[in-house]
Short mmCIF file of C-alpha atoms and ligand atoms in Angstrom, two decimals:
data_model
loop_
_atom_site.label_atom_id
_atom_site.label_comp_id
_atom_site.label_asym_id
_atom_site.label_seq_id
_atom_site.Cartn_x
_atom_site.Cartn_y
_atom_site.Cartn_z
CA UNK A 4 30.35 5.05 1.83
CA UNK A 5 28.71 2.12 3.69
CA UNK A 6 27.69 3.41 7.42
CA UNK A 7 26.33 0.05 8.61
CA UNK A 8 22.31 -0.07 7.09
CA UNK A 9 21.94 -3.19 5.38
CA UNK A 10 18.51 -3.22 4.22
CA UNK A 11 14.76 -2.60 4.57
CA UNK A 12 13.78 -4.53 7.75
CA UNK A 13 10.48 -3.57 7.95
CA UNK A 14 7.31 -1.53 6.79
CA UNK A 15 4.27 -0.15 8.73
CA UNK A 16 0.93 0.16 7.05
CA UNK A 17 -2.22 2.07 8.48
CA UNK A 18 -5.33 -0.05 6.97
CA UNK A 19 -9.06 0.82 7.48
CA UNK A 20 -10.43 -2.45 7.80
CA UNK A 21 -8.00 -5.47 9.77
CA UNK A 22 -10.06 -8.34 8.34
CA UNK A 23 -9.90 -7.29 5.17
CA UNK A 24 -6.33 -6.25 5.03
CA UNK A 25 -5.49 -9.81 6.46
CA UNK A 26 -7.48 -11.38 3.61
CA UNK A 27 -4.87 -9.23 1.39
CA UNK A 28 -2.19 -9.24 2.88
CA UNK A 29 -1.93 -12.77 4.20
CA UNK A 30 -4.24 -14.75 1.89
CA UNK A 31 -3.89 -13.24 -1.35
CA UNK A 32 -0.09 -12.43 -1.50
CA UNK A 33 0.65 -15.24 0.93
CA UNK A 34 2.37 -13.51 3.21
CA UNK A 35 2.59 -15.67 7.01
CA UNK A 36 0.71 -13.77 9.54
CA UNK A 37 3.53 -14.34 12.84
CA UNK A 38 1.80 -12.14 15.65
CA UNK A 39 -1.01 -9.95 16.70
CA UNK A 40 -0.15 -7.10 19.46
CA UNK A 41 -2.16 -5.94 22.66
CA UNK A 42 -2.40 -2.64 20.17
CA UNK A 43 -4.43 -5.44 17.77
CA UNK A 44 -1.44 -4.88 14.84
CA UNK A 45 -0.92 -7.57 12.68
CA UNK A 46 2.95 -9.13 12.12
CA UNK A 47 3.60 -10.97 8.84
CA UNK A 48 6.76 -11.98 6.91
CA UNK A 49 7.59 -13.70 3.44
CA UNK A 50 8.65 -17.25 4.39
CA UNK A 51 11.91 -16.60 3.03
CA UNK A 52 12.41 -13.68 5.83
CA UNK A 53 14.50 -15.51 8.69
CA UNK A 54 13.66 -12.49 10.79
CA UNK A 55 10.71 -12.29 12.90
CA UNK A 56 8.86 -10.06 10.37
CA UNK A 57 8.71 -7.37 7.72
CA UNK A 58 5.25 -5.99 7.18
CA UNK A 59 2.90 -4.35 10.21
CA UNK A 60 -0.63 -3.52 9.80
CA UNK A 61 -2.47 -1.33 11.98
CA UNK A 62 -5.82 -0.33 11.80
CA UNK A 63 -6.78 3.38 11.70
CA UNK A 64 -9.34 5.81 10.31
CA UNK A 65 -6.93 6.38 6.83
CA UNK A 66 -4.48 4.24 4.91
CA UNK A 67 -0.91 5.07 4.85
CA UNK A 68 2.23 4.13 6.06
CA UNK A 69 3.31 5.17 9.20
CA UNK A 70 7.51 4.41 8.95
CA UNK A 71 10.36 1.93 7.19
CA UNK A 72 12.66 0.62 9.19
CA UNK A 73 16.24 -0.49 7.89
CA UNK A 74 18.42 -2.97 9.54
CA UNK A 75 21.77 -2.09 10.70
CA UNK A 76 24.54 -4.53 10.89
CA UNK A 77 24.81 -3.71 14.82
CA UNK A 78 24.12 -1.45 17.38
CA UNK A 79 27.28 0.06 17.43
CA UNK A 80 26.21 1.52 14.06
CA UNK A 81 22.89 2.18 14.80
CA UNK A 82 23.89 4.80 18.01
CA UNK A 83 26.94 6.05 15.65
CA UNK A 84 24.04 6.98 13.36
CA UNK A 85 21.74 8.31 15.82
CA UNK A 86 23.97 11.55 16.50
CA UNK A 87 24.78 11.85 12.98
CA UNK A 88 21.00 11.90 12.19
CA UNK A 89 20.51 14.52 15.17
CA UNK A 90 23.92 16.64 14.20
CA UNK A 91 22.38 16.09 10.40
CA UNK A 92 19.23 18.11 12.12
CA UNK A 93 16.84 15.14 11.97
CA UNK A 94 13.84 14.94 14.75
CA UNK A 95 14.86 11.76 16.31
CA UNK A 96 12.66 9.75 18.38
CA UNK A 97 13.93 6.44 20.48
CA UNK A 98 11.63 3.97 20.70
CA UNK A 99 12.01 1.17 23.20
CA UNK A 100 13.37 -2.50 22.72
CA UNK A 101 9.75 -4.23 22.47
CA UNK A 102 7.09 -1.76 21.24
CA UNK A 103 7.13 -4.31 18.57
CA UNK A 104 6.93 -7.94 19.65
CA UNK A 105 10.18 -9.11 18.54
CA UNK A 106 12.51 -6.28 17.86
CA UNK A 107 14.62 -4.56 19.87
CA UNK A 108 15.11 -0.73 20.09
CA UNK A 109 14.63 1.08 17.01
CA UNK A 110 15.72 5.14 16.54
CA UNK A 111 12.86 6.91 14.31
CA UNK A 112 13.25 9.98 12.27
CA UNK A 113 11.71 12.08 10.13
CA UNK A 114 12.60 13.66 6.78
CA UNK A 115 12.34 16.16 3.98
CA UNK A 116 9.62 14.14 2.12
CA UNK A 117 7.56 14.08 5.17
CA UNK A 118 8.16 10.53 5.90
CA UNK A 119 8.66 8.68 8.98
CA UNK A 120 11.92 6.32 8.99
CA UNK A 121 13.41 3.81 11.75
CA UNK A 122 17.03 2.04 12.13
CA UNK A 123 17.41 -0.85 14.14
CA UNK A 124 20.26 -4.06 14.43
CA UNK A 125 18.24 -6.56 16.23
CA UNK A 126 14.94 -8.46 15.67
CA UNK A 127 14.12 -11.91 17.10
CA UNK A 128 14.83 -14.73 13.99
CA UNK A 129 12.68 -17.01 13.95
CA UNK A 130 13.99 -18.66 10.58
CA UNK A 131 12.48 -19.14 7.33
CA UNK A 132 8.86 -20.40 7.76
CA UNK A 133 8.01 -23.82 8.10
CA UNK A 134 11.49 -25.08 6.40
CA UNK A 135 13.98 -23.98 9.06
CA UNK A 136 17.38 -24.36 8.89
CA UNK A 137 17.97 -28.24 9.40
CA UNK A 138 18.19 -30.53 6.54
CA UNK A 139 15.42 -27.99 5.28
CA UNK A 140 13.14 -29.40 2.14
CA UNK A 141 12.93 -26.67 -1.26
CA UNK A 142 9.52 -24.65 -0.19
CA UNK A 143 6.94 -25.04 2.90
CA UNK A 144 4.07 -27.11 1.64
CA UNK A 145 1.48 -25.18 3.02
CA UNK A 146 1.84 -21.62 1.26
CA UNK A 147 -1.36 -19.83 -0.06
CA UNK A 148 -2.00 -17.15 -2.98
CA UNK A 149 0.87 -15.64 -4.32
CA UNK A 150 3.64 -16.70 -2.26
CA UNK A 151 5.40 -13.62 -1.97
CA UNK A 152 8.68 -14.61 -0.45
CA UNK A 153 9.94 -11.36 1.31
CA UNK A 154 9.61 -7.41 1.60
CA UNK A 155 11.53 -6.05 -1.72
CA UNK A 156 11.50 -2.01 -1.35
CA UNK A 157 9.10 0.86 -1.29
CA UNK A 158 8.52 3.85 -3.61
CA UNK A 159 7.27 6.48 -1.38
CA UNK A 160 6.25 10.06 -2.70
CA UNK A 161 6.46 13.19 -1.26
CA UNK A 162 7.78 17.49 -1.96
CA UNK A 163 11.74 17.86 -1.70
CA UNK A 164 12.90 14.45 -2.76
CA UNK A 165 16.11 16.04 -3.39
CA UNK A 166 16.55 16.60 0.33
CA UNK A 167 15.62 12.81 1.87
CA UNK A 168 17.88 11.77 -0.92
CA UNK A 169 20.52 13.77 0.26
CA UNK A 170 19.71 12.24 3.95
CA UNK A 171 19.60 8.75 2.75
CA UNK A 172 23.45 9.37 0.52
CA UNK A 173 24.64 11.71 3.54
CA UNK A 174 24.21 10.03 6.53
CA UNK A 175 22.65 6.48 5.83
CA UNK A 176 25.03 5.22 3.43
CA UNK A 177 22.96 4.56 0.44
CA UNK A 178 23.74 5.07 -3.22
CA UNK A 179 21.77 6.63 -6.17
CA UNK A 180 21.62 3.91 -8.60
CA UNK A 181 18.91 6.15 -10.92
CA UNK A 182 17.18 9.21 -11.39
CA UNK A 183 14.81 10.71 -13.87
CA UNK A 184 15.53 14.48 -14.62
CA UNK A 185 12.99 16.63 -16.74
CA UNK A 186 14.12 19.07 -19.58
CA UNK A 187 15.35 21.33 -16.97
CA UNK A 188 17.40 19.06 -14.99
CA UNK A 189 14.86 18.47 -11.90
CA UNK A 190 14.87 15.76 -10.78
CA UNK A 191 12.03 13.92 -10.50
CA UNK A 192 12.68 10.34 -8.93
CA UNK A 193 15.40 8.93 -7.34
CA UNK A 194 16.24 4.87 -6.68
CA UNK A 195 18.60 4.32 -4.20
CA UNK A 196 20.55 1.13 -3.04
CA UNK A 197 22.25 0.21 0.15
CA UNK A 198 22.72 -3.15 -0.45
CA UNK A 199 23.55 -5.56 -3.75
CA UNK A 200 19.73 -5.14 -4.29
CA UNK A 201 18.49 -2.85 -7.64
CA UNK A 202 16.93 -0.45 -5.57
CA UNK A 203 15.98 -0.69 -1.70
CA UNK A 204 13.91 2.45 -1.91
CA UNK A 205 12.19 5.09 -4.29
CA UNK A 206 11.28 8.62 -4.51
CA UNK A 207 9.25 10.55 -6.73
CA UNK A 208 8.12 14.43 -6.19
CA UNK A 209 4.78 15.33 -5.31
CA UNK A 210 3.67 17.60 -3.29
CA UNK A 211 1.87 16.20 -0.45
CA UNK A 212 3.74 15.29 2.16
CA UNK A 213 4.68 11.59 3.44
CA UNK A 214 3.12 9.68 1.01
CA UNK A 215 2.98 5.85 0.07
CA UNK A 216 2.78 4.87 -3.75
CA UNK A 217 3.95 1.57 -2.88
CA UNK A 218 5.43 -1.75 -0.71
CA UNK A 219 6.57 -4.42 -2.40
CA UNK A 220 7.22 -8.13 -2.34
CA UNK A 221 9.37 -10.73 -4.16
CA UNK A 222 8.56 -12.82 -6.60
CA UNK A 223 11.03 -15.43 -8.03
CA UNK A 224 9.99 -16.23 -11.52
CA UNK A 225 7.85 -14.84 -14.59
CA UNK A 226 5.65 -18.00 -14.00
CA UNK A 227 5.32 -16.80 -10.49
CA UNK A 228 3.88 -13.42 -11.82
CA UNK A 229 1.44 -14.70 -14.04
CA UNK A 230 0.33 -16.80 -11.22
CA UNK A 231 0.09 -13.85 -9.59
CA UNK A 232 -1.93 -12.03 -12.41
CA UNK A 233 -4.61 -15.23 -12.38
CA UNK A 234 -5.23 -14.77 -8.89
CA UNK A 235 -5.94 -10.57 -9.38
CA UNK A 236 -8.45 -11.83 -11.77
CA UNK A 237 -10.02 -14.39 -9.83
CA UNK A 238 -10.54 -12.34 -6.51
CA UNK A 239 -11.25 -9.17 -8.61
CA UNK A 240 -8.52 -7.39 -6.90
CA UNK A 241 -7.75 -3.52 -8.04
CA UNK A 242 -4.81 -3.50 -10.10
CA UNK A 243 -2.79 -0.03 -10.92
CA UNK A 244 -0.14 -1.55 -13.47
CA UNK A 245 1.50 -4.35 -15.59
CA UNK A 246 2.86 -6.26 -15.67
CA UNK A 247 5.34 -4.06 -17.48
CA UNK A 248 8.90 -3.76 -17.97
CA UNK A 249 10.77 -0.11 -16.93
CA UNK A 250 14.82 0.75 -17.41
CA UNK A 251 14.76 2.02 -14.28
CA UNK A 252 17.38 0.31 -12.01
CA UNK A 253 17.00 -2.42 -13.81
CA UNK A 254 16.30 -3.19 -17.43
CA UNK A 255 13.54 -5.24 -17.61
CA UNK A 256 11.86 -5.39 -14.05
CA UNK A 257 8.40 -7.22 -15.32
CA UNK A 258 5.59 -6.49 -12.02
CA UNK A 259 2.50 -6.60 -11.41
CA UNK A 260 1.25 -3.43 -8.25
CA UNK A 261 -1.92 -3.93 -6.70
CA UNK A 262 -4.51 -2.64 -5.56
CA UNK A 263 -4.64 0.69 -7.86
CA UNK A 264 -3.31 3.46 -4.82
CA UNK A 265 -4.62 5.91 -7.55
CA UNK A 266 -3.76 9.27 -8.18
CA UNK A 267 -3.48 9.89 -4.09
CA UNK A 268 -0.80 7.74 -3.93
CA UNK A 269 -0.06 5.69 -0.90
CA UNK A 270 -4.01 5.77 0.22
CA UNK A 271 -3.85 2.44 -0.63
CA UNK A 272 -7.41 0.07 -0.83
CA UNK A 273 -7.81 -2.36 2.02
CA UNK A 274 -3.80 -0.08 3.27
CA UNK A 275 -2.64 -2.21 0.08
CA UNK A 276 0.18 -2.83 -2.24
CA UNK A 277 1.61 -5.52 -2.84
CA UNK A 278 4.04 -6.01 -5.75
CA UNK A 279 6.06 -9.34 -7.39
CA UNK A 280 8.88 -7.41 -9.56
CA UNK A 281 11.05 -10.01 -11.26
CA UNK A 282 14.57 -8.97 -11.91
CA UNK A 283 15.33 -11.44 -14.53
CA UNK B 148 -31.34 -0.98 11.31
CA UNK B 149 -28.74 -3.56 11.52
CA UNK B 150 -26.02 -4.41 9.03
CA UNK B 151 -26.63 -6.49 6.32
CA UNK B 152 -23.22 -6.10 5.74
CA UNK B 153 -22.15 -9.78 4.67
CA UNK B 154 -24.56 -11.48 6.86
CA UNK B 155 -25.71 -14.50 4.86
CA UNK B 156 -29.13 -14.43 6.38
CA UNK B 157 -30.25 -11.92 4.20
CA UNK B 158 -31.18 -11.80 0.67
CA UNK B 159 -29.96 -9.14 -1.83
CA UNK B 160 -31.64 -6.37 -2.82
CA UNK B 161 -31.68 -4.71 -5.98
CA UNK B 162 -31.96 -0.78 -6.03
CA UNK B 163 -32.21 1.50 -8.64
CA UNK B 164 -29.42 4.55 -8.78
CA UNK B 165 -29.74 7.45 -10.66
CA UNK B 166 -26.79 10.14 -11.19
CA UNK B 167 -28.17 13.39 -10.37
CA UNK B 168 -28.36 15.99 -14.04
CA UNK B 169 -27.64 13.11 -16.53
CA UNK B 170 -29.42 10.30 -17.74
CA UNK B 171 -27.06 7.53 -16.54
CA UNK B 172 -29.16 5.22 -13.76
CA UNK B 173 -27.89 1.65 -12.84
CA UNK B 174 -28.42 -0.99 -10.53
CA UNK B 175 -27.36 -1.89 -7.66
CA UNK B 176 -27.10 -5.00 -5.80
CA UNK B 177 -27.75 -4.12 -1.72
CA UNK B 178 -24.98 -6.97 -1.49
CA UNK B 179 -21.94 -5.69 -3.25
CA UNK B 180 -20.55 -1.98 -2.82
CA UNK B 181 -22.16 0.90 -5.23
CA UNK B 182 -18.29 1.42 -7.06
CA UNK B 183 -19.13 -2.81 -7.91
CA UNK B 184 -22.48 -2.46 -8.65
CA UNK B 185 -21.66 0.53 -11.11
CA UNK B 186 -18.60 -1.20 -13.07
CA UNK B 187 -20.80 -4.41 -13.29
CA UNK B 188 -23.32 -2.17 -14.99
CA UNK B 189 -20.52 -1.04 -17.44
CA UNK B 190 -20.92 2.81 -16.07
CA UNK B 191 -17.98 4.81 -15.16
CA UNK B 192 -19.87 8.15 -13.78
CA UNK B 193 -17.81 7.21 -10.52
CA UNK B 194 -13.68 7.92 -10.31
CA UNK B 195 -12.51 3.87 -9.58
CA UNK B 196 -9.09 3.57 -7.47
CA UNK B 197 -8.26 1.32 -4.40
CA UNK B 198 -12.27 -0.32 -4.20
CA UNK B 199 -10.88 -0.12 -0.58
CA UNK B 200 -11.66 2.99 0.92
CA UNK B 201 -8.61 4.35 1.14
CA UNK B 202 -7.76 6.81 -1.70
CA UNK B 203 -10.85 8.88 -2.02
CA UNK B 204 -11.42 8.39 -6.18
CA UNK B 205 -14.83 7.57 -5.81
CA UNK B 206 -16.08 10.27 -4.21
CA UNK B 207 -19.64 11.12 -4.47
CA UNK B 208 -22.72 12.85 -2.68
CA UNK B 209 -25.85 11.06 -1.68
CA UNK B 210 -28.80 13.40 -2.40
CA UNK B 211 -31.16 11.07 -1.72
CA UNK B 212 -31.79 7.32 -0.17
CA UNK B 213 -30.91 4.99 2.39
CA UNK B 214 -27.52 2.89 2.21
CA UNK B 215 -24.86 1.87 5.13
CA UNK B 216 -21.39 2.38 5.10
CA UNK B 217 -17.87 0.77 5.91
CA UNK B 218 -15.28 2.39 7.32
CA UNK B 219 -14.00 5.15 4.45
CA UNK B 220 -10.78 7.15 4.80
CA UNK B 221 -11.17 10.34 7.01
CA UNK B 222 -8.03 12.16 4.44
CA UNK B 223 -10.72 11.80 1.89
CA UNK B 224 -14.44 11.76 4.11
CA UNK B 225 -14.50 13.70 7.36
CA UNK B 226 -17.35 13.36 9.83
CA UNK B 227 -19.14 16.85 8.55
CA UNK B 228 -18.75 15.61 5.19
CA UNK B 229 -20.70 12.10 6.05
CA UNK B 230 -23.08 13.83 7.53
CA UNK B 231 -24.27 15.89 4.44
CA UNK B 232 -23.89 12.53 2.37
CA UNK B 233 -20.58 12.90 0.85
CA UNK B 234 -19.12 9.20 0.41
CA UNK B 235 -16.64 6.68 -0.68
CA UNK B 236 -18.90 4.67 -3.25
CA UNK B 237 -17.11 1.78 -2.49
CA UNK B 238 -17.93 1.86 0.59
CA UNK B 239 -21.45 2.04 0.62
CA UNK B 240 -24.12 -0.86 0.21
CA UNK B 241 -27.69 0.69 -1.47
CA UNK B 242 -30.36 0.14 1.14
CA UNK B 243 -33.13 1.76 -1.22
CA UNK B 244 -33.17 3.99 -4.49
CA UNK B 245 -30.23 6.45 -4.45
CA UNK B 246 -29.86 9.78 -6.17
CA UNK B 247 -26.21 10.64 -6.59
CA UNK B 248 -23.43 13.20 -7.75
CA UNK B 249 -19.99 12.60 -8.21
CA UNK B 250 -18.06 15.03 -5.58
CA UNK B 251 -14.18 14.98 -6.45
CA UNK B 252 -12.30 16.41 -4.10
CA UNK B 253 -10.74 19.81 -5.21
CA UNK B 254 -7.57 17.63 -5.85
CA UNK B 255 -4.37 18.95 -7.19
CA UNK B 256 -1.68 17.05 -9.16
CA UNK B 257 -2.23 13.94 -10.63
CA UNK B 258 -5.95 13.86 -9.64
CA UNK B 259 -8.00 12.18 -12.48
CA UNK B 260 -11.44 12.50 -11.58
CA UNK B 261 -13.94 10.03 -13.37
CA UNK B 262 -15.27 10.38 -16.87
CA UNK B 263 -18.35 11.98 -16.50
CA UNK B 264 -20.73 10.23 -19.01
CA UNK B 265 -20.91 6.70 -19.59
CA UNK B 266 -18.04 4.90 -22.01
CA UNK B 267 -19.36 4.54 -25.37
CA UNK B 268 -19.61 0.83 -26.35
CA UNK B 269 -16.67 1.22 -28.81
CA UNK B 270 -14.36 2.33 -25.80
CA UNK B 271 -15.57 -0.88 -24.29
CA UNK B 272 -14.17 -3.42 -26.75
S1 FES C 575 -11.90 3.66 -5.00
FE1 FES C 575 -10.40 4.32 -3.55
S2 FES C 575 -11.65 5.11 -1.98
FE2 FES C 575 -13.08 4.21 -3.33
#
């Protein structure tokens, strides 16, 4: 049953080294940097985004990601959650209208997985980037590197998936779109939806706590990828995978995931992953 | 010493590093990061992940030599650990000769810790 969450709003990544994230971040996937805080975090967005933004990078001593937050359709639905989330038995934390430049109050809580989550209905818009919404022309002129166009989802891995699955179908309104299940039935992973998207978010079991495997961004077309793939290759950027094609959620998502999190997944290089899936 | 950390004004060095109990050696450039320096020699004695710091697969103790670091993960490198040597190789820069050891971090699941010899040139084609 829909309870008002739309879709990923935004992500939060710990990085160890700002300039070097930015290079990432904003130069190689081509996201637009939008804002710096007095806290020195960095706001970008896919030019797409007509929100204020969907990725913040904070620097810290290891890489990570400190919370998602999902945007509710108002904030009728995001108090209506709040007490579910607290009868549900959720720590729930309210931050204030601000702490990010932009966005209004957000309600975070935490989960079985060990991860940190937020809901929130309103965020400054300051329209798609550099084409506005006025006799707008196709694409800005002025993108660089990959030209990742917005925030796409997260696969985030951590022990009792089962349980932040069950918070995410319970109270948040998503749906289980896939799941892989070993001989006995475990399951392993679960992709869930909340919007018309393939998946919205990820999990897979593993047992450290609150971990990132990865963000990801859109790209439109196989060309796009493959433009994507020469510039890995020409800034010798770490690459984990593909691009490949998987069944899950959606039969023949072709990506590229970079840099290589390796086996400690979600202790990403530079507090990196970026991703162009293709859902053909 | 100050950092020659991608200050221009300084010309690269070129160090010799040995892998402590094998025969592997390699060189290193002082201007790109040891985990570089050791897949441009075509070595793989060091786990390779992120090159960023960040997920602690190229862990590895200094037993001897001078180099400078960047700013490595503290899940992976805590400050009692730098100071008996233990590193992120890419986040080091050779300042001399080195003498290392790969140190792998008594990982559980899913940890693949790097090969321990060198690839054989048929693994390389
Ligand atoms: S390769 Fe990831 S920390 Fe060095």
């Amino acid at each position: 049953m829909k309870k008002g969450v739309m879709r990923p709003g935004h992500i939060q990544l710990r990085v160890l080294d700002m300039e070097e994230a930015v290079a990432h971040y904003r130069d190689l996937l081509g996201l637009i940097e939008v804002d710096r805080d007095d806290q020195g975090r960095v706001y970008l967005k896919g030019w797409t985004e007509v929100d204020k933004f969907s990725v913040v990078l904070r620097e810290a001593d290891s890489a990570g990601m400190d919370f998602v937050g999902y945007k509710c359709v108002n904030e009728g639905a995001v108090e209506q959650l709040r007490q579910e989330l607290i009868e549900y038995g959720c720590k729930v934390e309210d931050i204030p209208e601000g702490e990010l430049n932009g966005c209004g109050r957000r309600v975070r809580f935490d989960s079985p997985t060990g991860h940190m989550f937020e809901i929130y209905a309103t965020k400054e818009q300051t329209g798609k980037w550099e084409v506005g919404n006025r006799n707008p022309e196709a694409w800005p002129r002025n993108l660089t590197g990959m030209k990742a166009t917005r925030f796409d989802h997260c696969l985030l891995y951590g022990p009792n998936i089962a349980g932040t699955i069950d918070l995410f179908r319970e109270v948040l309104g998503f749906d289980l779109a896939e799941q892989v299940l070993d001989g006995e039935g475990t399951r392993l992973a679960g992709f869930l939806t909340v919007s018309m998207k393939a998946h919205d978010v990820a999990f897979i079991e593993h047992p450290e706590p609150g971990k990132l495997h990865h963000a990801s961004f859109y790209l439109e077309t196989w060309e796009d990828v493959l433009r994507a793939a020469d510039l890995i290759s020409m800034t010798d950027t770490s690459i984990d995978i593909g691009p490949t094609r998987h069944g899950l959620t959606f039969r023949g998502v072709r990506r590229w995931r970079l840099p290589l999190p390796g086996p400690r997944t979600g202790d990403l290089g530079r507090g990196a992953a970026g991703q162009g899936d293709l859902l053909p | 010493m100050s950092s020659q950390i991608g200050n221009p004004a300084v010309l690269a060095d070129v160090h010799q590093v040995r892998v402590h109990d094998e025969t592997v050696q390699f060189k290193a450039s002082s201007a790109v990061n040891l985990l570089v320096a050791m897949e441009q020699a075509r070595e793989s004695v060091i786990g390779i992940g992120c090159r960023g710091g960040g997920c602690g697969k190229c862990r590895i103790r200094v037993l001897d030599g001078d180099y400078e670091t960047k700013r490595m993960s503290r899940a992976w490198v805590t400050e009692e650990d730098e100071a008996q040597g233990i590193v992120l190789a890419c986040r080091i820069f050779a300042r001399s000769d080195l003498t290392i050891i790969s140190e792998p971090l008594p990982m559980a699941y899913g940890y693949q810790p790097g090969r321990s010899s060198s690839l054989q040139q048929a693994e390389l084609k």
